[in-house]
């Protein structure tokens, strides 16, 4: 998909969209994701049961600190089995070295049985009052408490210290992934420092906070990557003999990587999304489906070297145009926004073109280019293919 005013694009077989764009705004990951690592989860709703307000007529009960409740919880919530310590059993003068926990045991009961202090038993076994013991667990009764853990190394301490931050001004063609890779800052840290998620869109000229660990010997930008092996790109930099700008290809690769890692609708589900969107927006569903089938075969994971994204194969500049048409920011990596953007542009082209053939050509070649140069040969093939698909879906 090319925006009005773009130059001629080269067609793929079977005529996918390829539009050259020198400088593109970045489109970051959609709400699909991932596993996205960076969105907040809504807290679970707590339902409070009925609470009796009747006064206690038996006198005030002793209050047990919450942190010590586990030490009073039996190893299994059941009546002690046969063979367990009987009530009133006499204390042993010489406790054994260990005690194997049985059903009904508690740390408090074990300590009392052998005449030991609860705190001593806890310390000897590296337990806390909140630790719950289980049947079969061996509790030490004699010996010295375990040695305290050695303090963390200076390098570990530095890693645990809070991060400082510097700033980075977003440039045309930048992506969140590209910035994190260039500055050797984990993408999750970069997102968290800026309250972003993988669905966020960034714009040239704005400033990002870049987290830098306290005590770092050198700036993040100077850190050498762990491996110098070249990474095979997911999207090639050229197609049909045309090589695309580095920034465009970098954005295409990031978007392809994010879509590969995210759950997306199946082709059948994407087809239904496009159908429903077209009906809602007053566009012939058969025409919208024809475009999507020709562009991507209904694949939301499709990304071209020109950074044409998703089932409707729209470059970011076209996504911005579609956002202006519908009055809200659209994320092309979101399947519903992708369908909305494509249908909005189809609707605008149909309304402003002299006939349907010209509207179809404008989606592929660009409306301005069609008006100025007429239809190129590959554009004519594209129009014929879309019309044939439309007849199939009608």
mmCIF file of C-alpha atoms in Angstrom:
data_model
loop_
_atom_site.group_PDB
_atom_site.id
_atom_site.type_symbol
_atom_site.label_atom_id
_atom_site.label_comp_id
_atom_site.label_asym_id
_atom_site.label_seq_id
_atom_site.Cartn_x
_atom_site.Cartn_y
_atom_site.Cartn_z
ATOM 1 C CA UNK A 1 0.000 0.000 0.000
ATOM 2 C CA UNK A 2 1.354 3.403 -0.962
ATOM 3 C CA UNK A 3 0.136 6.740 0.286
ATOM 4 C CA UNK A 4 -1.023 9.327 -2.252
ATOM 5 C CA UNK A 5 1.999 10.962 -3.743
ATOM 6 C CA UNK A 6 4.418 8.046 -3.550
ATOM 7 C CA UNK A 7 6.323 7.007 -6.625
ATOM 8 C CA UNK A 8 5.890 3.794 -8.525
ATOM 9 C CA UNK A 9 6.305 0.594 -6.562
ATOM 10 C CA UNK A 10 7.473 -2.788 -7.811
ATOM 11 C CA UNK A 11 4.948 -5.638 -7.721
ATOM 12 C CA UNK A 12 5.556 -9.078 -6.311
ATOM 13 C CA UNK A 13 3.979 -12.176 -7.692
ATOM 14 C CA UNK A 14 1.137 -12.592 -7.108
ATOM 15 C CA UNK A 15 1.355 -8.824 -6.981
ATOM 16 C CA UNK A 16 2.002 -8.077 -3.290
ATOM 17 C CA UNK A 17 2.482 -4.490 -2.279
ATOM 18 C CA UNK A 18 6.017 -3.114 -2.374
ATOM 19 C CA UNK A 19 6.302 0.613 -1.729
ATOM 20 C CA UNK A 20 9.609 2.445 -1.323
ATOM 21 C CA UNK A 21 9.648 4.863 1.581
ATOM 22 C CA UNK A 22 12.854 6.663 2.521
ATOM 23 C CA UNK A 23 11.895 7.747 6.032
ATOM 24 C CA UNK A 24 9.090 6.096 7.945
ATOM 25 C CA UNK A 25 7.701 6.540 11.460
ATOM 26 C CA UNK A 26 8.006 3.421 13.521
ATOM 27 C CA UNK A 27 5.171 1.140 14.396
ATOM 28 C CA UNK A 28 5.773 -0.797 17.616
ATOM 29 C CA UNK A 29 4.185 -4.065 18.698
ATOM 30 C CA UNK A 30 0.460 -4.410 18.981
ATOM 31 C CA UNK A 31 -1.720 -5.487 21.935
ATOM 32 C CA UNK A 32 -1.088 -9.059 20.678
ATOM 33 C CA UNK A 33 1.687 -10.039 22.167
ATOM 34 C CA UNK A 34 3.590 -10.965 23.491
ATOM 35 C CA UNK A 35 3.934 -12.194 26.091
ATOM 36 C CA UNK A 36 4.552 -8.675 25.500
ATOM 37 C CA UNK A 37 6.417 -8.287 28.078
ATOM 38 C CA UNK A 38 5.544 -4.909 29.112
ATOM 39 C CA UNK A 39 1.788 -4.437 29.946
ATOM 40 C CA UNK A 40 0.349 -4.291 33.493
ATOM 41 C CA UNK A 41 -2.081 -7.047 34.667
ATOM 42 C CA UNK A 42 -5.274 -5.913 36.353
ATOM 43 C CA UNK A 43 -5.405 -7.013 39.988
ATOM 44 C CA UNK A 44 -7.811 -9.799 40.779
ATOM 45 C CA UNK A 45 -11.060 -8.677 42.329
ATOM 46 C CA UNK A 46 -11.311 -9.795 45.931
ATOM 47 C CA UNK A 47 -14.757 -10.786 47.056
ATOM 48 C CA UNK A 48 -15.253 -10.311 50.779
ATOM 49 C CA UNK A 49 -17.535 -12.773 52.485
ATOM 50 C CA UNK A 50 -19.949 -11.948 55.268
ATOM 51 C CA UNK A 51 -18.255 -11.022 58.545
ATOM 52 C CA UNK A 52 -20.070 -11.446 61.829
ATOM 53 C CA UNK A 53 -20.308 -8.323 63.955
ATOM 54 C CA UNK A 54 -21.657 -10.094 67.053
ATOM 55 C CA UNK A 55 -19.688 -9.185 70.209
ATOM 56 C CA UNK A 56 -17.383 -11.769 71.760
ATOM 57 C CA UNK A 57 -19.087 -12.821 75.006
ATOM 58 C CA UNK A 58 -16.267 -15.117 76.133
ATOM 59 C CA UNK A 59 -13.632 -12.458 76.730
ATOM 60 C CA UNK A 60 -10.873 -11.173 74.454
ATOM 61 C CA UNK A 61 -8.766 -13.911 72.846
ATOM 62 C CA UNK A 62 -4.989 -13.783 72.629
ATOM 63 C CA UNK A 63 -3.736 -12.146 69.434
ATOM 64 C CA UNK A 64 -1.161 -14.108 67.379
ATOM 65 C CA UNK A 65 1.118 -12.034 65.128
ATOM 66 C CA UNK A 66 0.386 -12.791 61.478
ATOM 67 C CA UNK A 67 4.030 -13.638 60.750
ATOM 68 C CA UNK A 68 3.940 -16.433 63.309
ATOM 69 C CA UNK A 69 0.746 -18.106 62.173
ATOM 70 C CA UNK A 70 2.510 -20.691 59.958
ATOM 71 C CA UNK A 71 4.461 -22.037 62.934
ATOM 72 C CA UNK A 72 1.123 -22.889 64.529
ATOM 73 C CA UNK A 73 -0.372 -24.494 61.404
ATOM 74 C CA UNK A 74 -0.261 -28.304 61.545
ATOM 75 C CA UNK A 75 1.704 -30.081 58.842
ATOM 76 C CA UNK A 76 -1.648 -31.303 57.580
ATOM 77 C CA UNK A 77 -4.983 -29.949 58.720
ATOM 78 C CA UNK A 78 -6.133 -33.173 60.348
ATOM 79 C CA UNK A 79 -6.370 -34.829 63.733
ATOM 80 C CA UNK A 80 -2.978 -36.371 64.591
ATOM 81 C CA UNK A 81 -2.809 -39.938 63.353
ATOM 82 C CA UNK A 82 -2.126 -42.935 65.542
ATOM 83 C CA UNK A 83 1.477 -42.845 66.653
ATOM 84 C CA UNK A 84 1.572 -39.074 66.863
ATOM 85 C CA UNK A 85 2.433 -37.213 70.017
ATOM 86 C CA UNK A 86 -0.319 -37.682 72.558
ATOM 87 C CA UNK A 87 -1.656 -34.838 74.659
ATOM 88 C CA UNK A 88 0.159 -34.630 77.955
ATOM 89 C CA UNK A 89 3.100 -36.749 76.709
ATOM 90 C CA UNK A 90 6.140 -36.194 78.901
ATOM 91 C CA UNK A 91 9.095 -34.253 77.511
ATOM 92 C CA UNK A 92 12.225 -36.122 76.523
ATOM 93 C CA UNK A 93 15.298 -35.178 78.516
ATOM 94 C CA UNK A 94 17.722 -35.890 75.680
ATOM 95 C CA UNK A 95 16.179 -34.940 72.334
ATOM 96 C CA UNK A 96 17.262 -36.878 69.247
ATOM 97 C CA UNK A 97 19.340 -35.220 66.540
ATOM 98 C CA UNK A 98 16.395 -34.993 64.159
ATOM 99 C CA UNK A 99 12.648 -35.304 64.054
ATOM 100 C CA UNK A 100 10.672 -36.460 61.023
ATOM 101 C CA UNK A 101 7.529 -34.403 60.609
ATOM 102 C CA UNK A 102 4.287 -36.349 60.895
ATOM 103 C CA UNK A 103 0.743 -35.314 60.074
ATOM 104 C CA UNK A 104 -0.480 -32.883 62.701
ATOM 105 C CA UNK A 105 2.999 -31.668 63.716
ATOM 106 C CA UNK A 106 3.798 -27.994 64.107
ATOM 107 C CA UNK A 107 7.113 -26.298 64.847
ATOM 108 C CA UNK A 108 5.699 -25.179 68.171
ATOM 109 C CA UNK A 109 4.555 -28.704 69.110
ATOM 110 C CA UNK A 110 7.889 -30.249 68.103
ATOM 111 C CA UNK A 111 9.846 -27.746 70.167
ATOM 112 C CA UNK A 112 7.557 -28.293 73.148
ATOM 113 C CA UNK A 113 7.824 -32.076 72.891
ATOM 114 C CA UNK A 114 11.606 -32.001 73.187
ATOM 115 C CA UNK A 115 11.847 -29.085 75.584
ATOM 116 C CA UNK A 116 13.399 -26.776 73.008
ATOM 117 C CA UNK A 117 12.728 -23.150 72.199
ATOM 118 C CA UNK A 118 10.679 -22.472 69.077
ATOM 119 C CA UNK A 119 13.154 -19.787 67.985
ATOM 120 C CA UNK A 120 16.036 -22.247 68.382
ATOM 121 C CA UNK A 121 14.346 -24.876 66.204
ATOM 122 C CA UNK A 122 13.528 -22.301 63.576
ATOM 123 C CA UNK A 123 17.111 -20.985 63.511
ATOM 124 C CA UNK A 124 18.627 -24.465 63.459
ATOM 125 C CA UNK A 125 16.648 -25.366 60.355
ATOM 126 C CA UNK A 126 16.820 -22.027 58.574
ATOM 127 C CA UNK A 127 13.082 -21.549 58.972
ATOM 128 C CA UNK A 128 10.990 -18.520 59.779
ATOM 129 C CA UNK A 129 7.730 -18.276 61.720
ATOM 130 C CA UNK A 130 5.933 -18.044 58.360
ATOM 131 C CA UNK A 131 7.412 -21.307 57.019
ATOM 132 C CA UNK A 132 4.991 -24.231 56.792
ATOM 133 C CA UNK A 133 6.403 -27.694 57.462
ATOM 134 C CA UNK A 134 5.130 -30.832 55.733
ATOM 135 C CA UNK A 135 4.924 -34.555 56.597
ATOM 136 C CA UNK A 136 8.166 -36.377 55.880
ATOM 137 C CA UNK A 137 10.306 -33.278 56.305
ATOM 138 C CA UNK A 138 13.313 -33.787 58.629
ATOM 139 C CA UNK A 139 13.731 -31.155 61.337
ATOM 140 C CA UNK A 140 17.117 -30.815 63.036
ATOM 141 C CA UNK A 141 17.013 -30.631 66.822
ATOM 142 C CA UNK A 142 20.724 -30.554 67.690
ATOM 143 C CA UNK A 143 23.739 -28.831 66.207
ATOM 144 C CA UNK A 144 24.715 -25.346 65.147
ATOM 145 C CA UNK A 145 22.530 -23.049 63.029
ATOM 146 C CA UNK A 146 23.528 -22.793 59.343
ATOM 147 C CA UNK A 147 26.085 -20.118 58.525
ATOM 148 C CA UNK A 148 24.575 -16.919 57.147
ATOM 149 C CA UNK A 149 24.790 -16.498 53.405
ATOM 150 C CA UNK A 150 27.824 -14.626 52.198
ATOM 151 C CA UNK A 151 27.156 -11.045 51.115
ATOM 152 C CA UNK A 152 26.682 -10.557 47.385
ATOM 153 C CA UNK A 153 29.699 -9.642 45.330
ATOM 154 C CA UNK A 154 30.323 -6.093 44.327
ATOM 155 C CA UNK A 155 29.290 -6.836 40.771
ATOM 156 C CA UNK A 156 26.019 -8.379 41.941
ATOM 157 C CA UNK A 157 25.440 -5.441 44.279
ATOM 158 C CA UNK A 158 25.939 -3.032 41.434
ATOM 159 C CA UNK A 159 23.436 -4.962 39.349
ATOM 160 C CA UNK A 160 20.902 -4.740 42.180
ATOM 161 C CA UNK A 161 21.296 -1.024 42.673
ATOM 162 C CA UNK A 162 18.655 1.242 41.232
ATOM 163 C CA UNK A 163 19.226 2.420 37.716
ATOM 164 C CA UNK A 164 20.054 5.910 36.622
ATOM 165 C CA UNK A 165 18.910 7.115 33.235
ATOM 166 C CA UNK A 166 20.043 9.219 30.365
ATOM 167 C CA UNK A 167 17.958 10.362 27.419
ATOM 168 C CA UNK A 168 17.749 9.573 23.738
ATOM 169 C CA UNK A 169 15.999 11.644 21.087
ATOM 170 C CA UNK A 170 14.074 9.503 18.643
ATOM 171 C CA UNK A 171 15.166 9.896 15.029
ATOM 172 C CA UNK A 172 13.222 9.129 11.838
ATOM 173 C CA UNK A 173 13.291 5.405 11.192
ATOM 174 C CA UNK A 174 14.031 4.497 14.822
ATOM 175 C CA UNK A 175 12.258 1.577 16.455
ATOM 176 C CA UNK A 176 12.115 0.539 20.074
ATOM 177 C CA UNK A 177 13.941 -2.669 19.256
ATOM 178 C CA UNK A 178 16.564 -0.838 17.214
ATOM 179 C CA UNK A 179 17.170 1.689 20.008
ATOM 180 C CA UNK A 180 17.511 -1.048 22.639
ATOM 181 C CA UNK A 181 19.938 -2.990 20.438
ATOM 182 C CA UNK A 182 22.012 0.073 19.554
ATOM 183 C CA UNK A 183 22.312 1.177 23.187
ATOM 184 C CA UNK A 184 22.640 -2.397 24.547
ATOM 185 C CA UNK A 185 19.721 -1.789 26.913
ATOM 186 C CA UNK A 186 17.191 -4.614 27.411
ATOM 187 C CA UNK A 187 13.972 -3.829 25.583
ATOM 188 C CA UNK A 188 11.940 -4.546 28.719
ATOM 189 C CA UNK A 189 13.987 -2.035 30.730
ATOM 190 C CA UNK A 190 13.571 0.581 28.014
ATOM 191 C CA UNK A 191 9.802 0.056 27.944
ATOM 192 C CA UNK A 192 9.516 0.164 31.742
ATOM 193 C CA UNK A 193 11.597 3.342 32.044
ATOM 194 C CA UNK A 194 9.233 5.133 29.672
ATOM 195 C CA UNK A 195 5.932 3.555 30.780
ATOM 196 C CA UNK A 196 5.584 2.014 27.332
ATOM 197 C CA UNK A 197 4.425 -1.385 26.185
ATOM 198 C CA UNK A 198 4.943 -3.382 23.022
ATOM 199 C CA UNK A 199 1.761 -1.772 21.679
ATOM 200 C CA UNK A 200 3.204 1.734 21.948
ATOM 201 C CA UNK A 201 4.016 3.897 18.944
ATOM 202 C CA UNK A 202 7.022 6.244 19.060
ATOM 203 C CA UNK A 203 7.593 9.379 17.018
ATOM 204 C CA UNK A 204 10.669 11.174 15.748
ATOM 205 C CA UNK A 205 11.728 14.151 17.875
ATOM 206 C CA UNK A 206 10.421 12.834 21.160
ATOM 207 C CA UNK A 207 12.743 11.878 24.028
ATOM 208 C CA UNK A 208 13.124 8.484 25.657
ATOM 209 C CA UNK A 209 14.635 7.741 29.057
ATOM 210 C CA UNK A 210 17.435 5.194 28.725
ATOM 211 C CA UNK A 211 18.129 3.286 31.974
ATOM 212 C CA UNK A 212 21.828 2.945 32.858
ATOM 213 C CA UNK A 213 22.922 0.763 35.841
ATOM 214 C CA UNK A 214 24.598 2.681 38.673
ATOM 215 C CA UNK A 215 28.338 2.087 38.618
ATOM 216 C CA UNK A 216 28.435 1.171 34.953
ATOM 217 C CA UNK A 217 31.982 1.692 33.752
ATOM 218 C CA UNK A 218 30.953 2.825 30.303
ATOM 219 C CA UNK A 219 27.852 4.179 28.610
ATOM 220 C CA UNK A 220 25.375 1.677 27.270
ATOM 221 C CA UNK A 221 26.096 2.778 23.714
ATOM 222 C CA UNK A 222 29.690 1.574 23.970
ATOM 223 C CA UNK A 223 28.908 -1.934 25.207
ATOM 224 C CA UNK A 224 29.983 -4.603 22.730
ATOM 225 C CA UNK A 225 27.235 -7.064 21.795
ATOM 226 C CA UNK A 226 27.670 -10.581 23.139
ATOM 227 C CA UNK A 227 28.055 -11.991 19.652
ATOM 228 C CA UNK A 228 29.497 -10.435 16.527
ATOM 229 C CA UNK A 229 27.830 -13.034 14.320
ATOM 230 C CA UNK A 230 25.542 -11.328 11.804
ATOM 231 C CA UNK A 231 21.891 -12.066 12.435
ATOM 232 C CA UNK A 232 19.997 -13.313 9.428
ATOM 233 C CA UNK A 233 17.256 -10.785 8.737
ATOM 234 C CA UNK A 234 13.657 -11.908 8.755
ATOM 235 C CA UNK A 235 12.884 -9.509 5.912
ATOM 236 C CA UNK A 236 15.331 -9.033 3.044
ATOM 237 C CA UNK A 237 16.499 -5.555 2.050
ATOM 238 C CA UNK A 238 15.614 -5.895 -1.624
ATOM 239 C CA UNK A 239 12.839 -7.212 -3.816
ATOM 240 C CA UNK A 240 12.552 -7.529 -7.582
ATOM 241 C CA UNK A 241 15.883 -5.754 -8.003
ATOM 242 C CA UNK A 242 15.038 -2.764 -5.796
ATOM 243 C CA UNK A 243 16.989 -2.223 -2.560
ATOM 244 C CA UNK A 244 15.125 -0.458 0.212
ATOM 245 C CA UNK A 245 16.557 2.142 2.641
ATOM 246 C CA UNK A 246 18.281 0.776 5.734
ATOM 247 C CA UNK A 247 15.876 2.442 8.170
ATOM 248 C CA UNK A 248 12.862 1.070 6.303
ATOM 249 C CA UNK A 249 14.231 -2.472 6.289
ATOM 250 C CA UNK A 250 15.171 -2.206 9.984
ATOM 251 C CA UNK A 251 11.603 -1.256 10.858
ATOM 252 C CA UNK A 252 10.275 -4.066 8.674
ATOM 253 C CA UNK A 253 12.481 -6.591 10.457
ATOM 254 C CA UNK A 254 11.410 -5.401 13.889
ATOM 255 C CA UNK A 255 7.750 -5.562 12.982
ATOM 256 C CA UNK A 256 8.182 -9.024 11.468
ATOM 257 C CA UNK A 257 10.018 -10.202 14.594
ATOM 258 C CA UNK A 258 7.315 -8.890 16.888
ATOM 259 C CA UNK A 259 4.502 -10.350 14.819
ATOM 260 C CA UNK A 260 6.256 -13.726 14.740
ATOM 261 C CA UNK A 261 6.422 -13.683 18.536
ATOM 262 C CA UNK A 262 2.821 -12.575 19.037
ATOM 263 C CA UNK A 263 -0.439 -14.515 18.756
ATOM 264 C CA UNK A 264 -2.299 -13.382 15.655
ATOM 265 C CA UNK A 265 -5.617 -14.390 14.121
ATOM 266 C CA UNK A 266 -5.662 -17.270 11.668
ATOM 267 C CA UNK A 267 -6.266 -16.458 8.021
ATOM 268 C CA UNK A 268 -9.906 -17.453 8.408
ATOM 269 C CA UNK A 269 -10.266 -15.280 11.509
ATOM 270 C CA UNK A 270 -8.577 -12.347 9.774
ATOM 271 C CA UNK A 271 -10.939 -12.755 6.839
ATOM 272 C CA UNK A 272 -13.892 -12.466 9.213
ATOM 273 C CA UNK A 273 -12.391 -9.419 10.929
ATOM 274 C CA UNK A 274 -12.012 -7.662 7.559
ATOM 275 C CA UNK A 275 -15.555 -8.616 6.534
ATOM 276 C CA UNK A 276 -17.055 -7.261 9.750
ATOM 277 C CA UNK A 277 -14.964 -4.090 9.576
ATOM 278 C CA UNK A 278 -15.994 -3.392 5.975
ATOM 279 C CA UNK A 279 -19.674 -3.806 6.765
ATOM 280 C CA UNK A 280 -19.402 -1.529 9.777
ATOM 281 C CA UNK A 281 -17.609 1.157 7.740
ATOM 282 C CA UNK A 282 -19.925 1.011 4.713
ATOM 283 C CA UNK A 283 -17.496 -0.645 2.291
ATOM 284 C CA UNK A 284 -18.331 -3.610 0.062
ATOM 285 C CA UNK A 285 -16.911 -6.593 2.011
ATOM 286 C CA UNK A 286 -16.079 -8.394 -1.236
ATOM 287 C CA UNK A 287 -13.859 -5.493 -2.318
ATOM 288 C CA UNK A 288 -12.076 -5.301 1.043
ATOM 289 C CA UNK A 289 -11.505 -9.071 1.023
ATOM 290 C CA UNK A 290 -10.170 -8.866 -2.530
ATOM 291 C CA UNK A 291 -7.532 -6.332 -1.473
ATOM 292 C CA UNK A 292 -6.514 -8.359 1.592
ATOM 293 C CA UNK A 293 -6.292 -11.603 -0.354
ATOM 294 C CA UNK A 294 -4.205 -10.007 -3.079
ATOM 295 C CA UNK A 295 -1.921 -8.217 -0.630
ATOM 296 C CA UNK A 296 -1.263 -10.952 1.930
ATOM 297 C CA UNK A 297 -3.607 -13.897 1.578
ATOM 298 C CA UNK A 298 -5.200 -12.701 4.873
ATOM 299 C CA UNK A 299 -1.911 -13.130 6.767
ATOM 300 C CA UNK A 300 -1.509 -10.642 9.616
ATOM 301 C CA UNK A 301 2.160 -11.684 9.981
ATOM 302 C CA UNK A 302 3.067 -10.531 6.466
ATOM 303 C CA UNK A 303 5.700 -7.750 6.310
ATOM 304 C CA UNK A 304 7.387 -6.588 3.085
ATOM 305 C CA UNK A 305 10.848 -4.994 2.637
ATOM 306 C CA UNK A 306 8.990 -1.692 2.209
ATOM 307 C CA UNK A 307 7.654 -2.188 5.775
ATOM 308 C CA UNK A 308 4.143 -2.852 4.527
ATOM 309 C CA UNK A 309 2.483 -4.494 7.501
ATOM 310 C CA UNK A 310 -0.185 -7.071 8.104
ATOM 311 C CA UNK A 311 -3.119 -8.398 6.134
ATOM 312 C CA UNK A 312 -3.843 -5.071 4.443
ATOM 313 C CA UNK A 313 -0.107 -4.443 3.769
ATOM 314 C CA UNK A 314 0.065 -0.808 4.832
ATOM 315 C CA UNK A 315 3.274 1.182 5.326
ATOM 316 C CA UNK A 316 3.401 3.389 8.442
ATOM 317 C CA UNK A 317 2.777 6.578 6.478
ATOM 318 C CA UNK A 318 -0.425 5.025 5.132
ATOM 319 C CA UNK A 319 -1.291 4.045 8.679
ATOM 320 C CA UNK A 320 -0.972 7.699 9.690
ATOM 321 C CA UNK A 321 -3.243 8.721 6.825
ATOM 322 C CA UNK A 322 -5.795 6.120 7.903
ATOM 323 C CA UNK A 323 -5.533 7.359 11.494
ATOM 324 C CA UNK A 324 -6.400 10.857 10.282
ATOM 325 C CA UNK A 325 -9.344 9.451 8.322
ATOM 326 C CA UNK A 326 -10.897 7.686 11.323
ATOM 327 C CA UNK A 327 -9.870 10.232 13.962
ATOM 328 C CA UNK A 328 -7.757 8.026 16.212
ATOM 329 C CA UNK A 329 -4.279 6.498 16.240
ATOM 330 C CA UNK A 330 -4.212 3.085 14.572
ATOM 331 C CA UNK A 331 -1.590 0.452 15.277
ATOM 332 C CA UNK A 332 -0.988 -1.539 12.094
ATOM 333 C CA UNK A 333 0.288 -4.511 14.077
ATOM 334 C CA UNK A 334 -3.085 -4.871 15.763
ATOM 335 C CA UNK A 335 -5.277 -7.006 13.470
ATOM 336 C CA UNK A 336 -8.407 -4.950 14.094
ATOM 337 C CA UNK A 337 -6.586 -1.651 13.560
ATOM 338 C CA UNK A 338 -4.914 -3.068 10.455
ATOM 339 C CA UNK A 339 -8.301 -3.989 8.992
ATOM 340 C CA UNK A 340 -9.721 -0.594 9.984
ATOM 341 C CA UNK A 341 -6.840 1.242 8.335
ATOM 342 C CA UNK A 342 -7.103 -0.712 5.092
ATOM 343 C CA UNK A 343 -10.881 -0.343 4.871
ATOM 344 C CA UNK A 344 -10.697 3.387 5.686
ATOM 345 C CA UNK A 345 -8.269 3.938 2.812
ATOM 346 C CA UNK A 346 -10.353 1.835 0.427
ATOM 347 C CA UNK A 347 -13.418 3.892 1.365
ATOM 348 C CA UNK A 348 -11.556 7.163 0.803
ATOM 349 C CA UNK A 349 -10.199 6.003 -2.563
ATOM 350 C CA UNK A 350 -13.614 4.817 -3.772
ATOM 351 C CA UNK A 351 -15.201 8.125 -2.774
ATOM 352 C CA UNK A 352 -12.560 10.305 -4.456
ATOM 353 C CA UNK A 353 -11.815 8.305 -7.616
ATOM 354 C CA UNK A 354 -13.652 8.492 -10.902
ATOM 355 C CA UNK A 355 -14.275 4.742 -10.982
ATOM 356 C CA UNK A 356 -13.492 1.560 -9.102
ATOM 357 C CA UNK A 357 -10.516 0.658 -11.317
ATOM 358 C CA UNK A 358 -8.844 3.952 -10.463
ATOM 359 C CA UNK A 359 -9.558 3.439 -6.765
ATOM 360 C CA UNK A 360 -7.995 -0.035 -6.850
ATOM 361 C CA UNK A 361 -4.981 1.326 -8.714
ATOM 362 C CA UNK A 362 -4.572 4.074 -6.085
ATOM 363 C CA UNK A 363 -4.263 1.510 -3.312
ATOM 364 C CA UNK A 364 -1.332 -0.109 -5.112
ATOM 365 C CA UNK A 365 0.388 2.682 -7.011
ATOM 366 C CA UNK A 366 -0.675 5.710 -5.011
ATOM 367 C CA UNK A 367 -3.512 8.064 -5.896
ATOM 368 C CA UNK A 368 -1.269 10.961 -6.853
ATOM 369 C CA UNK A 369 0.922 8.770 -9.049
ATOM 370 C CA UNK A 370 -2.132 7.353 -10.828
ATOM 371 C CA UNK A 371 -3.449 10.871 -11.486
ATOM 372 C CA UNK A 372 -0.073 12.060 -12.761
ATOM 373 C CA UNK A 373 1.227 9.054 -14.688
ATOM 374 C CA UNK A 374 -1.760 6.837 -15.300
ATOM 375 C CA UNK A 375 -1.670 3.126 -14.606
ATOM 376 C CA UNK A 376 1.633 1.301 -14.981
ATOM 377 C CA UNK A 377 1.600 -2.144 -16.543
ATOM 378 C CA UNK A 378 2.042 -3.906 -13.223
ATOM 379 C CA UNK A 379 -0.727 -1.723 -11.757
ATOM 380 C CA UNK A 380 -3.074 -2.877 -14.518
ATOM 381 C CA UNK A 381 -2.299 -6.479 -13.573
ATOM 382 C CA UNK A 382 -2.959 -5.649 -9.931
ATOM 383 C CA UNK A 383 -6.348 -4.089 -10.765
ATOM 384 C CA UNK A 384 -7.343 -7.141 -12.808
ATOM 385 C CA UNK A 385 -6.343 -9.479 -9.982
ATOM 386 C CA UNK A 386 -8.265 -7.547 -7.332
ATOM 387 C CA UNK A 387 -11.401 -7.431 -9.507
ATOM 388 C CA UNK A 388 -11.162 -11.193 -10.066
ATOM 389 C CA UNK A 389 -10.880 -11.762 -6.323
ATOM 390 C CA UNK A 390 -13.829 -9.482 -5.711
ATOM 391 C CA UNK A 391 -15.978 -11.596 -8.032
ATOM 392 C CA UNK A 392 -14.911 -14.678 -6.061
ATOM 393 C CA UNK A 393 -15.909 -13.152 -2.717
ATOM 394 C CA UNK A 394 -19.168 -11.578 -3.948
#
